[in-house]
Coordinates of C-alpha atoms and ligand atoms in Angstrom, one line a residue:
M372 CA -10.3 2.9 -10.4
K373 CA -11.8 6.2 -11.3
V374 CA -10.1 9.6 -11.4
G375 CA -12.9 12.0 -12.5
N376 CA -14.6 9.8 -15.1
Q377 CA -11.6 8.0 -16.4
E378 CA -10.4 4.5 -15.3
Y379 CA -6.8 4.3 -14.1
Q380 CA -4.4 1.8 -12.6
T381 CA -1.7 3.2 -10.3
I382 CA 1.0 1.7 -12.6
W383 CA 0.9 0.1 -16.0
M384 CA 3.1 -1.1 -18.8
D385 CA 3.5 0.2 -22.3
Q386 CA 4.9 -2.9 -23.8
E387 CA 5.2 -1.5 -27.3
A388 CA 7.3 1.5 -26.2
K389 CA 9.0 -0.7 -23.6
K390 CA 8.0 1.8 -20.9
V391 CA 6.4 1.9 -17.5
C392 CA 3.8 4.6 -16.6
F393 CA 2.7 5.5 -13.1
I394 CA 0.8 8.1 -11.2
D395 CA 3.2 10.4 -9.3
Q396 CA 1.9 10.1 -5.8
T397 CA 4.2 12.9 -4.4
L398 CA 2.1 15.4 -6.3
L399 CA -1.3 14.2 -5.1
P400 CA -3.8 15.4 -4.1
F401 CA -2.8 18.7 -5.6
N402 CA -1.8 17.7 -9.0
F403 CA -2.5 14.6 -11.0
E404 CA 0.4 13.7 -13.2
I405 CA 1.5 10.5 -15.1
K406 CA 5.2 9.8 -15.4
S407 CA 6.7 7.3 -17.8
T408 CA 10.1 5.9 -18.1
D409 CA 12.1 3.2 -19.9
C410 CA 14.8 3.3 -17.2
S411 CA 15.1 0.9 -14.3
T412 CA 16.9 3.4 -12.0
D413 CA 14.0 5.9 -12.4
L414 CA 11.7 3.2 -10.9
I415 CA 14.1 2.6 -8.0
T416 CA 14.0 6.4 -7.4
A417 CA 10.2 6.4 -7.7
I418 CA 10.1 3.8 -4.8
Q419 CA 12.6 5.7 -2.7
T420 CA 11.0 9.1 -3.1
M421 CA 7.5 7.6 -2.7
Q422 CA 6.3 8.6 -6.2
V423 CA 5.1 5.1 -6.0
R424 CA 4.2 3.9 -2.5
G425 CA 2.2 1.3 -0.6
A426 CA 3.4 -2.3 -0.1
P427 CA 1.7 -4.1 -3.0
V428 CA 2.5 -1.5 -5.7
I429 CA 6.1 -1.1 -4.4
G430 CA 6.4 -4.9 -5.2
I431 CA 5.0 -4.4 -8.7
C432 CA 7.1 -1.3 -9.3
G433 CA 10.2 -3.3 -8.2
A434 CA 9.3 -6.1 -10.5
L435 CA 8.9 -3.7 -13.4
A436 CA 12.3 -2.1 -12.6
L437 CA 13.8 -5.5 -13.1
V438 CA 12.0 -5.9 -16.4
L439 CA 13.4 -2.6 -17.6
A440 CA 16.9 -3.6 -16.4
L441 CA 16.8 -6.4 -19.0
K442 CA 16.7 -4.0 -21.9
N443 CA 20.4 -4.1 -22.8
N444 CA 21.7 -6.8 -20.6
T445 CA 20.1 -10.2 -19.9
S446 CA 23.1 -11.8 -18.3
T447 CA 22.7 -13.7 -15.0
D448 CA 25.2 -11.5 -13.1
H449 CA 23.4 -8.3 -14.2
I450 CA 20.0 -9.7 -13.2
I451 CA 21.2 -10.8 -9.7
D452 CA 23.0 -7.4 -9.2
M453 CA 19.9 -5.3 -10.3
A454 CA 17.5 -7.4 -8.2
Q455 CA 19.6 -6.7 -5.1
K456 CA 19.7 -3.0 -5.9
I457 CA 16.0 -2.8 -6.3
I458 CA 15.2 -4.8 -3.1
Q459 CA 17.3 -2.3 -1.2
A460 CA 15.2 0.7 -2.3
R461 CA 12.9 0.4 0.7
P462 CA 13.4 -2.1 3.5
T463 CA 10.1 -2.7 5.3
A464 CA 7.4 -3.7 2.9
V465 CA 8.1 -7.4 2.2
N466 CA 6.2 -7.3 -1.1
L467 CA 9.2 -5.6 -2.8
A468 CA 11.5 -8.6 -2.1
W469 CA 8.7 -11.0 -2.7
A470 CA 8.0 -9.7 -6.2
V471 CA 11.6 -9.0 -7.3
N472 CA 12.7 -12.5 -6.1
R473 CA 9.9 -14.1 -8.0
V474 CA 10.8 -12.3 -11.2
Q475 CA 14.5 -13.0 -10.8
E476 CA 14.0 -16.7 -10.2
S477 CA 11.6 -17.2 -13.1
V478 CA 13.6 -15.1 -15.5
L479 CA 16.9 -17.0 -14.6
S480 CA 15.2 -20.3 -15.5
Q481 CA 14.9 -19.1 -19.1
A482 CA 17.5 -19.1 -21.9
E483 CA 19.2 -15.7 -22.2
H484 CA 17.6 -14.7 -25.5
K485 CA 14.1 -15.3 -24.1
R486 CA 14.5 -13.5 -20.8
E487 CA 13.4 -10.0 -21.7
Q488 CA 10.0 -10.9 -23.3
F489 CA 9.4 -13.6 -20.6
A490 CA 9.9 -10.9 -17.9
W491 CA 7.3 -8.6 -19.5
D492 CA 4.8 -11.4 -19.7
Y493 CA 5.5 -12.6 -16.2
V494 CA 5.1 -9.2 -14.6
S495 CA 2.0 -8.6 -16.6
E496 CA 0.5 -11.7 -14.9
L497 CA 1.7 -10.5 -11.4
M498 CA -0.2 -7.3 -12.0
E499 CA -3.3 -9.1 -13.0
D500 CA -3.0 -11.2 -9.8
D501 CA -2.6 -8.1 -7.7
I502 CA -5.8 -6.7 -9.3
R503 CA -7.8 -9.9 -8.8
N504 CA -6.5 -10.5 -5.2
N505 CA -7.3 -7.0 -4.1
Y506 CA -10.8 -7.2 -5.6
Q507 CA -11.4 -10.4 -3.7
I508 CA -10.2 -8.8 -0.5
G509 CA -12.9 -6.3 -1.1
I510 CA -15.5 -9.0 -1.5
N511 CA -14.3 -10.8 1.6
G512 CA -13.9 -7.7 3.8
N513 CA -17.3 -6.4 2.7
T514 CA -18.9 -9.2 4.8
L515 CA -17.8 -7.3 7.9
I516 CA -19.8 -4.2 6.9
P517 CA -23.6 -4.3 7.6
P518 CA -26.0 -2.3 5.4
G519 CA -26.5 0.2 8.3
K520 CA -29.3 1.9 6.4
E521 CA -30.5 4.4 9.1
K522 CA -27.3 5.3 10.7
P523 CA -24.0 5.3 8.8
F524 CA -21.6 2.5 9.7
N525 CA -18.3 4.3 10.8
I526 CA -15.0 2.8 9.6
L527 CA -11.7 4.2 10.6
T528 CA -8.6 3.7 8.5
H529 CA -5.0 4.7 8.8
C530 CA -2.5 5.7 6.1
N531 CA -3.4 4.9 2.5
A532 CA -4.2 1.4 1.7
G533 CA -6.4 2.3 -1.2
W534 CA -6.0 1.6 -4.9
L535 CA -2.9 3.9 -5.1
A536 CA -1.1 1.5 -2.8
T537 CA -1.8 -1.4 -5.2
V538 CA -2.2 -1.8 -8.9
D539 CA -5.9 -1.4 -8.4
H540 CA -8.8 -1.7 -5.8
G541 CA -6.6 -1.3 -2.7
T542 CA -6.4 -3.5 0.4
A543 CA -8.1 -1.8 3.4
L544 CA -10.2 0.4 1.1
S545 CA -11.3 -2.4 -1.2
P546 CA -14.0 -3.6 1.2
I547 CA -15.1 0.0 1.5
F548 CA -15.4 0.5 -2.3
Q549 CA -17.3 -2.8 -2.4
A550 CA -19.7 -1.8 0.4
H551 CA -20.3 1.6 -1.3
K552 CA -21.0 -0.2 -4.6
E553 CA -23.7 -2.2 -2.9
G554 CA -25.3 0.9 -1.5
K555 CA -24.3 0.4 2.1
N556 CA -24.5 3.4 4.3
I557 CA -20.9 4.0 5.4
H558 CA -18.8 6.9 6.6
I559 CA -15.0 6.7 6.8
W560 CA -12.7 8.4 9.4
V561 CA -9.5 9.1 7.6
D562 CA -6.3 9.5 9.7
E563 CA -4.2 12.2 8.4
T564 CA -1.0 10.1 8.8
R565 CA 1.8 12.5 9.5
P566 CA 4.4 13.0 8.3
R567 CA 3.7 12.1 4.7
N568 CA -0.1 12.7 5.0
Q569 CA -1.1 9.5 3.2
G570 CA -4.6 10.3 4.6
L571 CA -4.9 13.0 2.0
L572 CA -4.5 10.3 -0.7
T573 CA -7.2 8.2 1.0
A574 CA -9.5 11.2 1.1
W575 CA -8.8 11.9 -2.5
E576 CA -9.7 8.4 -3.5
L577 CA -12.9 8.4 -1.5
Q578 CA -13.8 11.7 -3.1
Q579 CA -13.7 10.2 -6.6
Y580 CA -16.5 7.9 -5.6
D581 CA -18.4 10.3 -3.3
I582 CA -18.0 8.1 -0.3
P583 CA -18.7 10.1 2.8
H584 CA -15.5 10.6 4.8
T585 CA -13.9 13.0 7.3
L586 CA -10.2 13.7 7.6
I587 CA -9.0 13.6 11.3
V588 CA -5.6 14.3 12.9
D589 CA -3.8 11.2 14.0
N590 CA -4.6 11.7 17.7
A591 CA -8.4 12.0 17.2
G592 CA -9.2 8.3 16.8
G593 CA -9.1 7.4 20.5
A594 CA -11.7 10.0 21.5
L595 CA -13.9 9.0 18.6
M596 CA -13.8 5.4 19.7
M597 CA -14.6 6.3 23.3
N598 CA -17.6 8.2 22.1
D599 CA -19.0 5.3 20.0
Q600 CA -18.2 7.0 16.7
V601 CA -16.2 4.1 15.3
D602 CA -17.7 0.7 14.5
L603 CA -14.8 -0.9 12.7
V604 CA -11.1 -0.3 12.0
I605 CA -9.5 -1.6 8.8
V606 CA -5.9 -0.9 8.0
G607 CA -3.4 -2.3 5.5
A608 CA -0.1 -4.0 6.1
D609 CA 3.5 -3.8 4.9
R610 CA 4.6 -7.1 6.4
I611 CA 2.7 -9.7 8.4
S612 CA 4.4 -12.3 10.5
I613 CA 3.5 -15.9 10.0
N614 CA 2.3 -15.8 13.7
G615 CA 0.0 -12.9 12.9
H616 CA 1.8 -9.8 14.1
V617 CA 1.4 -6.8 11.7
C618 CA 3.9 -4.2 10.6
N619 CA 2.1 -1.2 9.2
K620 CA 2.4 2.6 9.0
V621 CA 3.5 4.1 12.3
G622 CA 0.5 4.9 14.4
T623 CA -1.4 1.7 13.6
Y624 CA -0.4 0.2 17.0
L625 CA -2.0 3.1 18.9
K626 CA -5.2 2.7 17.0
A627 CA -5.2 -1.0 17.7
L628 CA -4.7 -0.3 21.5
A629 CA -7.6 2.2 21.5
A630 CA -9.8 -0.2 19.5
R631 CA -9.1 -3.0 22.0
A632 CA -9.9 -0.7 25.0
H633 CA -13.3 0.0 23.5
Q634 CA -14.0 -3.5 22.1
I635 CA -14.0 -2.2 18.5
P636 CA -13.1 -4.8 15.9
F637 CA -9.7 -4.2 14.4
Y638 CA -9.0 -5.8 11.0
V639 CA -6.0 -5.8 8.7
A640 CA -6.5 -6.2 4.9
A641 CA -3.6 -7.5 2.8
P642 CA -2.8 -10.0 0.1
L643 CA -1.0 -13.2 1.0
S644 CA 2.2 -11.7 -0.6
T645 CA 2.4 -9.5 2.5
I646 CA 3.0 -12.5 4.8
D647 CA 6.6 -13.1 5.5
Q648 CA 7.2 -16.7 6.5
N649 CA 10.6 -15.7 7.9
F650 CA 9.1 -13.2 10.3
K651 CA 7.8 -15.1 13.3
E652 CA 8.2 -13.3 16.6
D653 CA 11.4 -11.2 16.5
V654 CA 11.6 -8.2 14.1
N655 CA 14.3 -9.5 11.7
F656 CA 13.9 -6.7 9.1
A657 CA 14.6 -3.0 9.1
I658 CA 11.9 -0.5 10.2
E659 CA 12.5 2.3 7.7
D660 CA 13.8 5.4 9.4
R661 CA 13.1 8.2 7.0
D662 CA 14.6 11.7 6.4
S663 CA 14.0 14.1 9.3
K664 CA 12.9 16.7 6.7
E665 CA 9.6 14.8 6.3
V666 CA 8.8 15.9 9.9
T667 CA 10.1 19.4 9.8
R668 CA 9.0 20.4 6.3
L669 CA 5.4 20.6 5.2
Y670 CA 4.0 20.8 1.7
G671 CA 0.7 22.2 0.6
L672 CA -1.2 25.0 -1.0
S673 CA -0.7 28.6 0.1
D674 CA -3.7 30.8 0.6
E675 CA -3.0 32.1 -2.9
G676 CA -3.2 28.6 -4.3
S677 CA 0.4 27.9 -5.1
L678 CA 2.2 24.9 -3.9
V679 CA 4.7 25.7 -1.2
H680 CA 6.9 24.2 1.4
V681 CA 7.0 25.6 4.9
N682 CA 9.7 24.7 7.5
Y683 CA 9.6 24.1 11.2
P684 CA 12.7 25.1 13.2
Q685 CA 15.5 22.6 13.0
V686 CA 15.2 20.2 16.0
K687 CA 16.3 16.7 16.6
V688 CA 13.8 14.4 14.8
A689 CA 13.1 10.7 14.9
N690 CA 11.0 9.4 11.9
P691 CA 10.3 5.7 12.1
A692 CA 7.9 5.0 9.3
F693 CA 6.3 1.8 10.6
D694 CA 5.3 0.0 13.9
I695 CA 4.3 -3.5 14.9
T696 CA 0.8 -4.3 16.1
P697 CA 0.9 -7.6 18.1
K698 CA -1.5 -10.3 17.0
E699 CA -3.4 -10.2 20.3
L700 CA -4.9 -6.8 19.2
I701 CA -6.0 -8.0 15.8
S702 CA -9.5 -9.4 15.2
G703 CA -8.7 -10.8 11.8
I704 CA -6.7 -10.6 8.6
I705 CA -8.7 -10.1 5.4
T706 CA -7.0 -11.8 2.5
E707 CA -7.9 -12.9 -1.0
K708 CA -8.4 -16.4 0.5
G709 CA -10.7 -15.4 3.2
I710 CA -10.6 -13.8 6.7
F711 CA -8.3 -15.4 9.1
K712 CA -7.5 -15.1 12.9
P713 CA -3.9 -14.1 13.3
N714 CA -3.0 -17.6 14.6
E715 CA -4.6 -19.3 11.6
L716 CA -2.2 -17.9 9.1
K717 CA 0.4 -20.6 9.6
A718 CA -2.1 -23.2 8.5
I719 CA -2.3 -21.7 5.1
Y720 CA 1.3 -22.7 4.4
E721 CA 1.1 -26.1 6.1
Ligands
MRU1249 O1 5.2 4.5 3.5 P1 4.1 4.0 2.6 O2 3.1 5.1 2.2 O3 4.6 3.2 1.4 O4 3.4 3.0 3.6 C1 2.6 2.0 3.2 C2 1.3 2.2 3.4 O5 0.6 2.8 2.7 C3 0.6 1.7 4.6 O6 1.4 1.3 5.7 C4 -0.5 0.7 4.2 O7 -1.3 0.6 5.2 C5 0.1 -0.6 3.7 S1 0.2 -0.7 2.0 C6 -1.3 -1.2 1.4

């Protein structure tokens, strides 16, 4: 994807230097900085601090952390131990365990002396798959967007499920990029997404392509829907149950309720790697409860243009990062294999 006029991925490998490079998302949209490391624990920290964030790219970052962990030690015990540590970095997005477990299993099937190079090659393919799958999500999801020549077609999105949340293309934003490429007349309502303001990342991505968009506070969506200013909602997902329930950034559920009340189609875009076959009805995983400072401490530019933190008074805070949208509120799930009704997902695995 483009930043200015240059093409980037969110994360990439420098195989020669045996390093991993990534865009530091904690500094966006104010500063664009690339970090690089040859150290596995730096990538675990990057996931925890959300320098790298968004379910699909967390998975890739975790996979790369395991690759780097093989630098001086390719023993089975070390690999199993490191894989566990990496998976624990963030609990909710299933893509992390999905990717790390895949790398672990494949690497352990190799003779010890072959493991390190095998891991680099294997994860390189996982990254290519991520790029291909998300591109295809864009092609599939774009079929929901009419040309809307006269009047713009209004799409609301929550959080950031753009290319920054993946290796490239994004999930919920991929159909939007595709529609824009085809010259469709669209306008995007971008939820701010407190407390981490991922909406600013979405706005920043849309700016790079001059896609018309408007940032809104998280509570504005309901009134916009009531006033016929939203034609379609597309969000991403951090974990999807095999029965079609969707765990995504907190606030998604409220948007789904409002969309249902106003008969607005509500779609979720995610690769199949976001489907957790062990998640059926009951929530059997942790909903990440993040630091209270995320709520009481804001970060941004002062009027003078320097980056500053400002603090609210210290009060009791709850900061659950995700919620569950029941399948009944979801019109369809856009994947690389097509668009499915929530109750059709099971059939993919049968
Ligand atoms: O906490 P984050 O920023 O890692 O949350 C993930 C998200 O960006 C969203 O929930 C997104 O919709 C799913 S990831 C494509």
